[in-house]
XYZ file of C-alpha atoms in Angstrom:
674
model
C -35.261 63.759 -33.558
C -33.825 60.973 -35.701
C -30.934 60.571 -33.220
C -33.437 60.298 -30.341
C -35.377 57.594 -32.186
C -32.127 55.687 -32.811
C -31.287 55.889 -29.104
C -34.686 54.494 -28.090
C -34.323 51.687 -30.636
C -30.877 50.788 -29.287
C -32.134 50.716 -25.688
C -35.067 48.523 -26.756
C -32.738 46.022 -28.426
C -30.453 45.916 -25.355
C -33.474 45.351 -23.112
C -34.645 42.464 -25.296
C -31.159 40.940 -25.312
C -30.939 41.286 -21.535
C -34.301 39.616 -20.935
C -33.415 36.709 -23.259
C -29.799 36.185 -22.130
C -28.530 32.616 -22.120
C -28.424 31.984 -18.361
C -28.836 28.783 -16.386
C -32.359 28.069 -15.065
C -33.121 29.620 -11.695
C -34.139 26.303 -10.119
C -30.776 24.750 -11.029
C -28.936 27.802 -9.725
C -30.853 27.534 -6.450
C -29.974 23.836 -6.188
C -26.275 24.559 -6.619
C -26.350 27.346 -4.026
C -28.058 24.980 -1.589
C -25.353 22.379 -2.252
C -22.702 25.001 -1.513
C -24.434 25.910 1.736
C -24.474 22.245 2.832
C -20.798 21.852 1.975
C -19.491 25.073 3.423
C -22.002 25.579 6.188
C -22.643 28.888 7.902
C -19.046 30.059 8.000
C -19.538 33.577 9.224
C -16.088 34.177 7.774
C -15.851 35.474 4.216
C -12.101 34.853 3.953
C -12.578 31.157 4.683
C -15.479 30.850 2.267
C -13.431 32.420 -0.505
C -10.908 29.554 -0.291
C -13.335 26.676 -0.764
C -12.234 24.727 -3.844
C -13.574 27.035 -6.529
C -16.963 27.508 -4.876
C -16.057 31.132 -4.166
C -17.418 31.928 -7.643
C -20.820 30.480 -6.730
C -23.017 33.441 -5.772
C -26.548 34.615 -6.456
C -25.523 37.677 -8.492
C -23.831 35.806 -11.365
C -24.834 33.240 -13.954
C -24.100 29.724 -12.685
C -22.817 28.750 -16.146
C -19.872 31.053 -15.422
C -19.061 29.387 -12.101
C -16.014 27.212 -11.560
C -16.674 23.457 -11.732
C -19.957 23.961 -13.630
C -20.559 23.075 -17.286
C -23.606 24.146 -19.285
C -25.023 23.346 -22.694
C -27.112 25.745 -24.759
C -30.642 24.587 -25.472
C -33.013 26.953 -27.246
C -33.310 30.178 -25.245
C -31.641 28.998 -22.021
C -28.599 27.123 -20.781
C -28.936 24.065 -18.604
C -26.353 22.599 -16.267
C -25.004 19.395 -17.780
C -21.758 18.846 -15.889
C -20.419 19.222 -12.353
C -16.746 18.617 -11.634
C -16.704 18.456 -7.837
C -13.514 16.427 -7.495
C -11.715 16.819 -4.154
C -13.707 19.658 -2.629
C -12.633 18.353 0.765
C -9.013 19.220 0.023
C -10.073 22.849 0.180
C -12.668 22.576 2.922
C -10.501 22.306 6.011
C -13.533 22.738 8.236
C -14.834 19.202 7.689
C -13.349 15.735 7.727
C -16.164 14.164 5.724
C -19.561 14.790 4.140
C -22.813 12.909 4.643
C -24.354 11.503 1.484
C -27.320 13.795 2.154
C -25.148 16.666 0.925
C -25.862 15.401 -2.610
C -29.642 15.858 -2.310
C -29.831 19.276 -4.060
C -27.871 17.942 -7.037
C -30.555 15.362 -7.775
C -32.886 18.207 -8.767
C -30.657 19.037 -11.748
C -32.164 16.437 -14.075
C -30.169 17.644 -17.095
C -26.877 16.449 -15.619
C -24.837 14.310 -17.971
C -21.539 14.417 -16.062
C -21.124 14.215 -12.284
C -17.729 13.868 -10.621
C -17.855 13.739 -6.818
C -14.652 11.742 -6.382
C -12.181 12.122 -3.496
C -14.544 13.845 -1.077
C -14.888 11.322 1.797
C -18.677 11.221 1.396
C -20.143 8.807 3.935
C -23.330 6.779 3.993
C -25.239 4.687 1.510
C -25.462 5.611 -2.156
C -28.771 7.513 -2.556
C -30.429 5.280 -5.136
C -33.673 7.245 -5.304
C -31.789 10.449 -5.958
C -29.719 8.966 -8.761
C -32.869 7.646 -10.433
C -33.709 11.305 -11.186
C -30.482 11.712 -13.169
C -31.585 9.543 -16.091
C -29.411 11.509 -18.548
C -26.138 10.703 -16.809
C -23.375 9.598 -19.153
C -20.401 9.949 -16.764
C -20.477 9.220 -13.006
C -17.311 9.223 -10.902
C -17.629 8.454 -7.163
C -14.059 7.204 -6.653
C -12.413 7.447 -3.218
C -15.237 8.209 -0.874
C -16.667 6.270 2.050
C -19.930 5.073 0.538
C -21.168 1.894 2.210
C -24.025 -0.526 1.773
C -24.758 -2.199 -1.542
C -25.001 -0.794 -5.048
C -28.611 0.447 -5.374
C -30.613 -1.045 -8.281
C -31.499 2.457 -9.519
C -27.838 2.981 -10.393
C -27.941 -0.058 -12.653
C -30.823 1.353 -14.696
C -29.082 4.481 -15.994
C -29.267 3.366 -19.597
C -27.210 6.266 -21.003
C -24.324 5.749 -18.577
C -20.996 5.140 -20.331
C -18.592 5.611 -17.402
C -19.132 4.383 -13.815
C -16.401 4.489 -11.183
C -17.291 3.406 -7.623
C -13.769 2.335 -6.655
C -12.102 2.886 -3.276
C -15.245 2.942 -1.178
C -16.755 0.637 1.457
C -19.399 -0.920 -0.779
C -20.596 -4.412 0.189
C -23.165 -6.883 -1.076
C -23.245 -8.482 -4.493
C -23.761 -7.340 -8.065
C -27.128 -8.449 -9.381
C -27.940 -9.322 -12.970
C -29.639 -5.906 -13.120
C -26.253 -4.777 -14.370
C -27.570 -5.688 -17.847
C -29.435 -2.364 -17.698
C -26.174 -0.501 -18.271
C -26.191 -1.313 -21.975
C -24.254 1.817 -22.981
C -21.513 1.300 -20.417
C -17.947 1.473 -21.725
C -16.041 1.578 -18.418
C -17.060 -0.164 -15.176
C -14.626 0.353 -12.287
C -15.478 -1.109 -8.861
C -11.950 -1.541 -7.452
C -11.063 -1.731 -3.745
C -14.432 -2.405 -2.154
C -15.927 -5.370 -0.281
C -18.221 -6.697 -2.991
C -18.669 -10.466 -2.748
C -20.358 -13.302 -4.594
C -19.881 -14.408 -8.161
C -19.346 -12.113 -11.108
C -22.862 -12.062 -12.634
C -23.303 -13.790 -15.973
C -25.211 -10.729 -17.149
C -21.926 -8.848 -17.349
C -21.538 -10.407 -20.781
C -24.471 -8.342 -22.094
C -22.466 -5.116 -21.662
C -21.029 -5.533 -25.109
C -19.858 -1.901 -25.311
C -17.425 -2.377 -22.419
C -13.847 -1.303 -23.049
C -12.735 -1.562 -19.420
C -13.924 -3.918 -16.681
C -12.023 -3.487 -13.416
C -13.132 -5.344 -10.259
C -9.750 -5.367 -8.497
C -9.474 -5.756 -4.726
C -12.886 -7.160 -3.813
C -14.165 -10.522 -2.568
C -15.513 -11.983 -5.780
C -15.507 -15.775 -5.785
C -16.353 -18.601 -8.129
C -15.202 -19.032 -11.715
C -14.606 -16.358 -14.289
C -17.962 -16.462 -16.130
C -17.793 -17.634 -19.731
C -20.073 -14.717 -20.652
C -17.026 -12.448 -20.321
C -15.958 -13.862 -23.681
C -18.818 -11.893 -25.264
C -17.094 -8.597 -24.437
C -15.298 -8.339 -27.772
C -14.575 -4.600 -27.357
C -12.795 -5.165 -24.046
C -9.334 -3.592 -23.815
C -8.725 -3.803 -20.051
C -9.834 -6.695 -17.821
C -8.641 -6.372 -14.219
C -9.831 -9.013 -11.723
C -6.764 -8.777 -9.475
C -6.886 -9.618 -5.764
C -10.164 -11.464 -5.369
C -11.056 -15.067 -4.451
C -11.688 -16.380 -7.950
C -11.059 -20.072 -8.573
C -11.237 -22.561 -11.400
C -9.410 -22.362 -14.692
C -8.919 -19.392 -16.975
C -11.447 -19.796 -19.828
C -9.726 -21.658 -22.671
C -11.150 -19.297 -25.292
C -10.139 -16.113 -23.529
C -7.956 -15.398 -26.552
C -11.099 -14.460 -28.506
C -10.873 -11.112 -26.683
C -8.396 -9.940 -29.277
C -8.590 -6.251 -28.325
C -7.316 -6.726 -24.784
C -4.120 -4.838 -23.995
C -4.162 -5.300 -20.199
C -5.188 -8.548 -18.486
C -4.728 -8.801 -14.715
C -5.880 -12.010 -13.030
C -3.226 -12.043 -10.303
C -3.791 -12.663 -6.586
C -6.590 -15.182 -6.946
C -6.785 -18.994 -6.705
C -6.926 -19.792 -10.392
C -5.755 -23.252 -11.451
C -4.800 -25.068 -14.610
C -2.336 -24.148 -17.319
C -1.861 -20.930 -19.262
C -4.403 -21.158 -22.135
C -2.988 -21.567 -25.641
C -5.462 -18.981 -26.912
C -3.367 -16.214 -25.334
C -1.367 -16.420 -28.541
C -4.272 -14.701 -30.330
C -4.031 -11.622 -28.126
C -1.638 -9.754 -30.372
C -2.395 -6.426 -28.680
C -1.543 -7.734 -25.203
C 0.838 -5.377 -23.399
C 0.379 -6.358 -19.736
C -0.305 -9.894 -18.499
C -0.419 -10.390 -14.722
C -1.041 -13.993 -13.666
C 1.154 -13.981 -10.559
C 0.118 -15.346 -7.154
C -2.346 -17.992 -8.292
C -2.231 -21.798 -8.392
C -1.402 -22.104 -12.080
C 0.711 -25.077 -13.116
C 2.567 -26.463 -16.102
C 5.516 -25.219 -18.110
C 5.773 -21.531 -18.931
C 5.176 -21.291 -22.695
C 7.960 -19.526 -24.549
C 5.477 -18.194 -27.120
C 4.462 -15.594 -24.520
C 7.710 -13.852 -25.442
C 6.651 -13.842 -29.099
C 3.819 -11.388 -28.393
C 5.490 -8.319 -29.795
C 3.464 -5.749 -27.822
C 4.144 -7.430 -24.471
C 5.708 -5.064 -21.945
C 4.648 -6.302 -18.481
C 4.742 -10.051 -17.800
C 4.145 -11.243 -14.227
C 4.047 -15.022 -13.731
C 5.644 -15.450 -10.288
C 4.151 -17.113 -7.238
C 2.428 -20.006 -9.026
C 3.301 -23.643 -9.597
C 4.637 -22.844 -13.029
C 8.024 -24.162 -14.111
C 10.638 -22.703 -16.423
C 12.369 -24.849 -19.010
C 16.009 -24.124 -18.225
C 17.156 -25.860 -21.426
C 15.256 -23.579 -23.784
C 17.062 -21.097 -26.015
C 14.969 -17.952 -25.922
C 15.069 -14.967 -28.251
C 12.178 -12.706 -27.211
C 10.341 -10.712 -29.858
C 9.083 -8.276 -27.239
C 10.867 -5.564 -25.298
C 9.796 -5.932 -21.677
C 9.463 -3.208 -19.072
C 8.500 -5.550 -16.211
C 9.158 -9.264 -15.670
C 8.354 -11.450 -12.682
C 9.449 -15.099 -12.703
C 9.494 -15.471 -8.922
C 9.413 -19.086 -7.759
C 9.371 -20.526 -11.295
C 12.111 -23.132 -10.835
C 14.817 -21.186 -12.639
C 18.241 -22.751 -12.155
C 21.765 -22.163 -13.333
C 23.008 -18.669 -13.974
C 20.777 -15.641 -14.468
C 19.435 -16.084 -18.039
C 21.676 -14.320 -20.539
C 18.758 -13.453 -22.848
C 17.759 -10.831 -20.287
C 20.795 -8.803 -21.305
C 18.943 -7.783 -24.467
C 15.950 -6.505 -22.495
C 17.436 -3.048 -22.199
C 14.116 -1.359 -21.315
C 13.558 -3.347 -18.105
C 12.459 -1.271 -15.137
C 11.270 -4.165 -12.905
C 12.834 -7.626 -12.593
C 11.876 -10.222 -9.972
C 13.731 -13.554 -10.117
C 13.482 -14.308 -6.401
C 12.790 -17.712 -4.805
C 14.516 -19.723 -7.493
C 17.719 -21.777 -7.644
C 19.906 -19.340 -9.518
C 23.642 -19.743 -9.032
C 26.824 -17.987 -9.995
C 27.912 -14.399 -9.552
C 26.102 -11.135 -10.136
C 26.577 -10.542 -13.891
C 28.119 -7.268 -14.956
C 25.584 -6.846 -17.764
C 22.756 -6.934 -15.220
C 24.415 -4.193 -13.182
C 24.517 -2.045 -16.305
C 20.881 -2.546 -17.355
C 19.769 0.344 -15.125
C 16.778 -1.591 -13.755
C 14.624 0.387 -11.326
C 13.461 -2.540 -9.164
C 15.701 -5.606 -8.900
C 14.647 -8.525 -6.677
C 16.974 -11.542 -6.528
C 16.265 -12.698 -2.970
C 16.219 -16.382 -2.001
C 18.640 -17.805 -4.544
C 22.177 -19.231 -4.369
C 24.096 -16.328 -5.844
C 27.671 -15.807 -4.708
C 30.509 -13.330 -4.967
C 30.521 -9.589 -4.533
C 28.151 -6.947 -5.842
C 29.503 -4.994 -8.835
C 30.301 -1.346 -7.959
C 28.601 -0.209 -11.175
C 25.238 -1.408 -9.822
C 25.210 1.507 -7.400
C 26.062 4.033 -10.086
C 22.638 3.638 -11.652
C 20.386 6.689 -11.623
C 17.294 4.493 -11.904
C 17.757 1.952 -9.116
C 15.013 2.452 -6.520
C 14.568 -1.050 -5.026
C 17.343 -3.618 -4.528
C 16.558 -6.888 -2.717
C 19.353 -9.462 -2.531
C 18.435 -11.096 0.780
C 19.085 -14.773 1.539
C 21.836 -15.518 -0.943
C 25.542 -16.206 -0.468
C 26.935 -12.820 -1.478
C 30.167 -11.902 0.278
C 32.835 -9.246 0.512
C 32.496 -5.583 1.365
C 29.932 -3.183 0.023
C 31.478 -0.983 -2.678
C 32.212 2.667 -1.917
C 29.969 3.583 -4.838
C 26.890 2.702 -2.789
C 26.345 6.363 -1.963
C 26.103 7.292 -5.627
C 22.749 5.586 -6.123
C 20.784 8.550 -4.838
C 17.458 7.228 -6.153
C 17.318 4.046 -4.085
C 14.447 3.828 -1.594
C 14.567 0.188 -0.460
C 17.835 -1.684 0.137
C 17.566 -5.262 1.465
C 20.757 -7.308 1.822
C 19.918 -9.526 4.807
C 21.120 -13.094 5.352
C 24.269 -13.017 3.233
C 27.981 -13.090 4.050
C 28.783 -9.412 3.590
C 31.571 -8.181 5.846
C 33.680 -5.151 6.647
C 32.480 -1.675 7.430
C 29.473 -0.095 5.786
C 30.687 2.803 3.603
C 29.926 6.199 5.110
C 28.639 7.288 1.727
C 25.478 5.263 2.327
C 24.178 8.234 4.312
C 24.151 10.239 1.057
C 21.162 8.225 -0.195
C 18.634 10.873 0.755
C 15.603 8.932 -0.559
C 16.345 5.762 1.429
C 13.218 4.596 3.273
C 14.051 1.012 4.249
C 17.480 -0.402 5.039
C 17.906 -4.081 5.937
C 21.489 -5.276 6.485
C 20.603 -7.909 9.088
C 22.253 -11.312 9.446
C 25.598 -10.527 7.879
C 29.103 -9.950 9.276
C 29.340 -6.173 9.040
C 31.604 -4.595 11.651
C 32.831 -1.229 12.864
C 30.687 1.788 13.627
C 27.454 2.335 11.784
C 27.424 5.419 9.508
C 25.859 8.663 10.684
C 22.645 9.737 8.949
C 21.563 13.339 9.134
C 18.343 14.708 10.675
C 16.856 15.194 7.189
C 17.106 11.484 6.358
C 13.840 9.824 5.320
C 14.687 6.404 6.802
C 11.572 4.792 8.246
C 12.694 1.156 8.755
C 16.224 0.191 9.793
C 17.260 -3.393 10.521
C 20.981 -3.970 11.088
C 20.556 -6.774 13.635
C 22.762 -9.871 13.841
C 26.023 -8.274 12.760
C 29.196 -7.165 14.538
C 28.631 -3.435 14.652
C 30.356 -1.757 17.601
C 30.696 1.621 19.255
C 27.851 3.648 20.674
C 24.258 2.900 19.779
C 23.514 4.781 16.541
C 20.796 7.369 17.033
C 21.346 9.865 14.245
C 18.406 8.997 12.054
C 15.748 11.148 10.486
C 12.677 12.270 12.367
C 10.504 9.852 10.367
C 12.089 6.672 11.718
C 9.476 4.113 12.777
C 11.567 0.980 13.358
C 15.096 0.474 14.688
C 16.232 -3.134 14.995
C 19.820 -3.030 16.276
C 19.892 -6.294 18.218
C 22.645 -8.928 18.389
C 25.551 -6.599 17.757
C 28.383 -5.264 19.920
C 27.049 -1.802 20.687
C 28.177 -0.535 24.080
C 27.820 2.390 26.431
C 24.714 4.244 27.495
C 21.640 4.705 25.375
C 21.952 8.115 23.692
C 19.569 10.844 24.828
C 18.725 11.928 21.269
C 16.772 8.717 20.722
C 13.983 10.654 22.418
C 13.805 12.919 19.343
C 12.446 10.067 17.201
C 8.840 11.012 17.840
C 7.414 8.469 15.369
C 9.431 5.488 16.599
C 7.244 2.396 17.061
C 9.782 -0.433 17.308
C 13.068 -0.259 19.221
C 15.006 -3.505 19.571
C 18.474 -3.522 21.137
C 18.562 -6.977 22.695
C 21.874 -8.823 23.031
C 24.309 -5.908 23.035
C 26.614 -4.452 25.695
C 24.504 -1.486 26.746
C 25.275 -0.176 30.225
C 24.216 2.611 32.560
C 20.995 3.436 34.329
C 17.672 2.547 32.745
C 17.019 5.686 30.648
C 13.911 7.604 31.763
C 13.737 9.461 28.427
C 12.320 6.308 26.778
C 8.969 7.280 28.280
C 8.944 10.264 25.889
C 8.585 7.964 22.860
C 4.800 8.162 22.835
C 4.408 6.080 19.637
C 6.469 3.157 20.918
C 4.821 -0.257 20.494
C 7.801 -2.597 20.923
C 10.695 -2.092 23.345
C 13.192 -4.932 23.622
C 16.335 -4.377 25.718
C 16.933 -7.909 26.980
C 20.412 -9.353 27.477
C 22.241 -6.103 28.212
C 23.767 -4.598 31.364
C 21.256 -1.912 32.273
C 21.131 -0.997 35.945
C 18.873 0.884 38.316
C 15.097 0.800 38.392
C 12.467 0.987 35.694
C 10.978 4.451 35.414
C 7.339 4.721 36.487
C 6.832 7.067 33.536
C 7.092 4.053 31.241
C 3.409 3.481 31.948
C 2.719 6.640 29.886
C 3.475 4.657 26.719
C -0.149 3.828 25.993
C 0.695 2.190 22.646
C 3.243 -0.243 24.102
C 2.468 -3.867 23.233
C 5.746 -5.649 23.935
C 8.175 -4.881 26.734
C 11.148 -7.179 27.314
C 13.781 -6.072 29.833
C 14.941 -9.554 30.816
C 18.545 -10.476 31.611
C 19.733 -7.082 32.778
C 20.911 -5.845 36.181
C 17.807 -3.895 37.067
C 16.700 -3.559 40.651
C 13.806 -2.216 42.649
C 10.075 -2.576 42.269
C 7.965 -2.328 39.171
C 5.071 0.099 39.114
C 1.728 -1.769 38.965
C 0.546 0.880 36.478
C 2.484 -0.979 33.793
C -0.225 -3.600 33.941
C -2.772 -1.066 32.709
C -1.128 -0.209 29.407
C -3.904 0.196 26.844
C -1.749 -1.122 24.020
C -1.598 -4.474 25.777
C -5.259 -4.570 26.717
C -6.635 -3.731 23.256
C -4.834 -6.437 21.325
C -5.204 -6.488 17.534
C -5.971 -9.674 15.625
C -2.891 -9.331 13.430
C 0.347 -7.465 13.296
C 0.192 -4.057 11.725
C 1.087 -4.125 8.054
C 3.856 -2.202 6.430
C 2.873 0.503 3.976
C 1.866 -0.716 0.539
C 5.019 0.736 -0.944
C 6.648 -2.546 0.093
C 4.964 -4.725 -2.526
C 7.119 -7.764 -1.781
C 7.802 -9.588 1.515
C 9.748 -7.516 4.019
C 11.435 -9.432 6.795
C 11.577 -7.698 10.163
C 13.477 -9.699 12.730
C 12.264 -10.124 16.280
C 9.021 -8.244 15.710
C 7.073 -11.214 17.038
C 8.104 -12.925 20.249
C 7.701 -16.673 19.774
C 7.819 -18.352 23.193
C 9.408 -21.778 23.272
C 8.228 -22.737 26.727
C 4.746 -21.872 27.912
C 5.100 -23.729 31.210
C 5.643 -21.872 34.499
C 9.111 -22.033 36.043
C 9.846 -25.179 37.980
C 9.165 -24.551 41.690
C 12.486 -26.045 42.684
C 14.274 -23.661 40.371
C 12.228 -20.759 41.626
C 13.104 -21.447 45.247
C 16.760 -22.317 44.694
C 17.879 -18.708 44.974
C 16.658 -15.232 45.656
C 18.720 -13.968 42.717
C 15.920 -14.635 40.297
C 12.485 -13.090 40.494
C 9.761 -13.299 37.895
C 7.155 -10.667 37.249
C 4.450 -11.297 34.716
C 1.388 -9.285 33.958
C -1.366 -10.776 31.868
C -2.738 -7.363 30.929
C -5.203 -8.800 28.455
C -6.303 -11.567 30.802
C -5.573 -15.268 31.001
C -6.792 -17.606 28.319
C -5.846 -15.862 25.064
C -4.465 -18.102 22.306
C -0.715 -18.308 21.871
C -0.931 -15.983 18.861
C -1.695 -13.097 21.183
C 1.369 -13.570 23.367
C 3.350 -11.021 21.399
C 0.941 -8.340 22.531
C 0.065 -9.204 26.105
C 3.150 -10.431 27.945
C 5.485 -8.161 29.867
C 8.460 -9.953 31.281
C 10.961 -8.488 33.672
C 13.950 -10.523 34.768
C 16.024 -9.103 37.572
C 19.798 -9.822 37.621
C 21.414 -12.271 35.200
C 19.844 -15.630 34.459
C 20.029 -17.677 31.278
C 16.974 -19.782 32.063
C 14.519 -17.128 30.972
C 11.217 -18.681 29.970
C 7.916 -17.387 28.665
C 4.817 -18.631 30.367
C 1.118 -18.045 30.435
C -1.229 -17.937 33.407
C 1.369 -18.211 36.157
C 1.230 -15.867 39.105
C 3.944 -15.171 41.639
């Protein structure tokens, strides 16, 4: 009987424990399940649903505090949802390309939320201000890398407990109002890469708890407000790439806790403030690409914590007579266009930690120093100087070298055989020098090479063979003396081939058609022969095709009109015959003309010269009638596919010129009909 009583007592205790278990509230669980339904939709396929970014654990039969991406906090007899880590759900939801901002509606019913991360989900639409006003307990809000548009709603600026706010990499417009003073607890404000305009509000200075203020890549204008000097806890101030003007506040050095200060890519004027000397914690100072003037102060190199110093692209000048012994050990240094002269400064030889060095656009002379070749710099930019001599073989034995730009100097001699040993290099730019001889075959061993520019030198012989696994995207070897067959053994990722003004001969190789991503093919001024190759019409991505001044024969394939992306076609000064299909005049790529040339990927963070990408006509007048009638050898065909009357800047995109037979009086003209 006693055992039976003990059993009943045990069951009673278990029942009580079950009924009072610490589970999330039912209304919050329902809200999360509704959010899942909006994200996933009615799949009708359990196997697909089970692969959705951790949401496979979200089901009605389990406690939501045990679900992936959900955080709870115990309060009295129940647990409430306080955190949702919904980062990059879209990476797992292959069924959608984006979400509407309405998908967030159920989450606004969870008023206990303190952390909400919805970054990297391609959410579209305006930020739901009314919904966020319900989440008054939010401490952490991350909305990075979505497609939110419109302005920042005022409700977001009244979340008084918020300590972290990241709205970067969206499509947000409008201005920031002085309502920002409502974010009194804020420690990090990140609004990078949007379209926010207007002045930085003076009220920003009331956010005295701020440790990080990052407004990079917007359209802010006006002066840097003096109220910023009230942010004494600030460690990171990033105002890069805006339209700020005026001088840097003289007392900016009162922000003694700053370790990173980025004011580059603006229109700031004046001299470098003396108060910078007080910033003893400063590790990164980016002032490049402004309108700053005056002499570069040597005391910048006395800041012992300094690691990244970017001063290039201003009106600053370097005192070439100074004897410098830096107290810092730099990782990055940019003195581009700072009036450096003489030999490359010897004090750099002690900066053994350098990973980035840009001394381009100066007046440096002398040879390439051996000590520089042995520094193992990752990015080395010496373009636009007066350097001479050969390149040390040891430079290409570095395991760290990833970017080498030596264009527009007076380097000479042959490239060393060691060039193939630098397997880490991604960008190699040697254009406009006096290099000669053959290019070592070992260059094809550089498996990470993305951009190769050897243009405007005196290289000769056959160009090395790259394998099909090569990653080369941009190749410019124009204006040399390369000979043999047209090189075509490049990787499948090649986007640009500029092979013009060489001595290539023979027929165009058939395997060019395998370059499915090729956008720019320039072979003008070579010795190419044979029939016009019909396989060129298979290059569906082609935007520029320039074959002028060769010896191609036969007729132009009608299939060329299938190249809907084609914007420039120049077949002048060949031996082509026959009629041209009128369908060429309907090419969409020439009708829908862009305002500007397409930009290279952002990996190329310094100017990249691509020869002959833009056709610059010297003569916009129609051919003289007497010249036109003097012979039947010359016929002109011109389509104005985008219509007559566009400005000259559009000529690169809208003119197709075909010149039959040989004639050196080729001219470009606008609005002339045969």
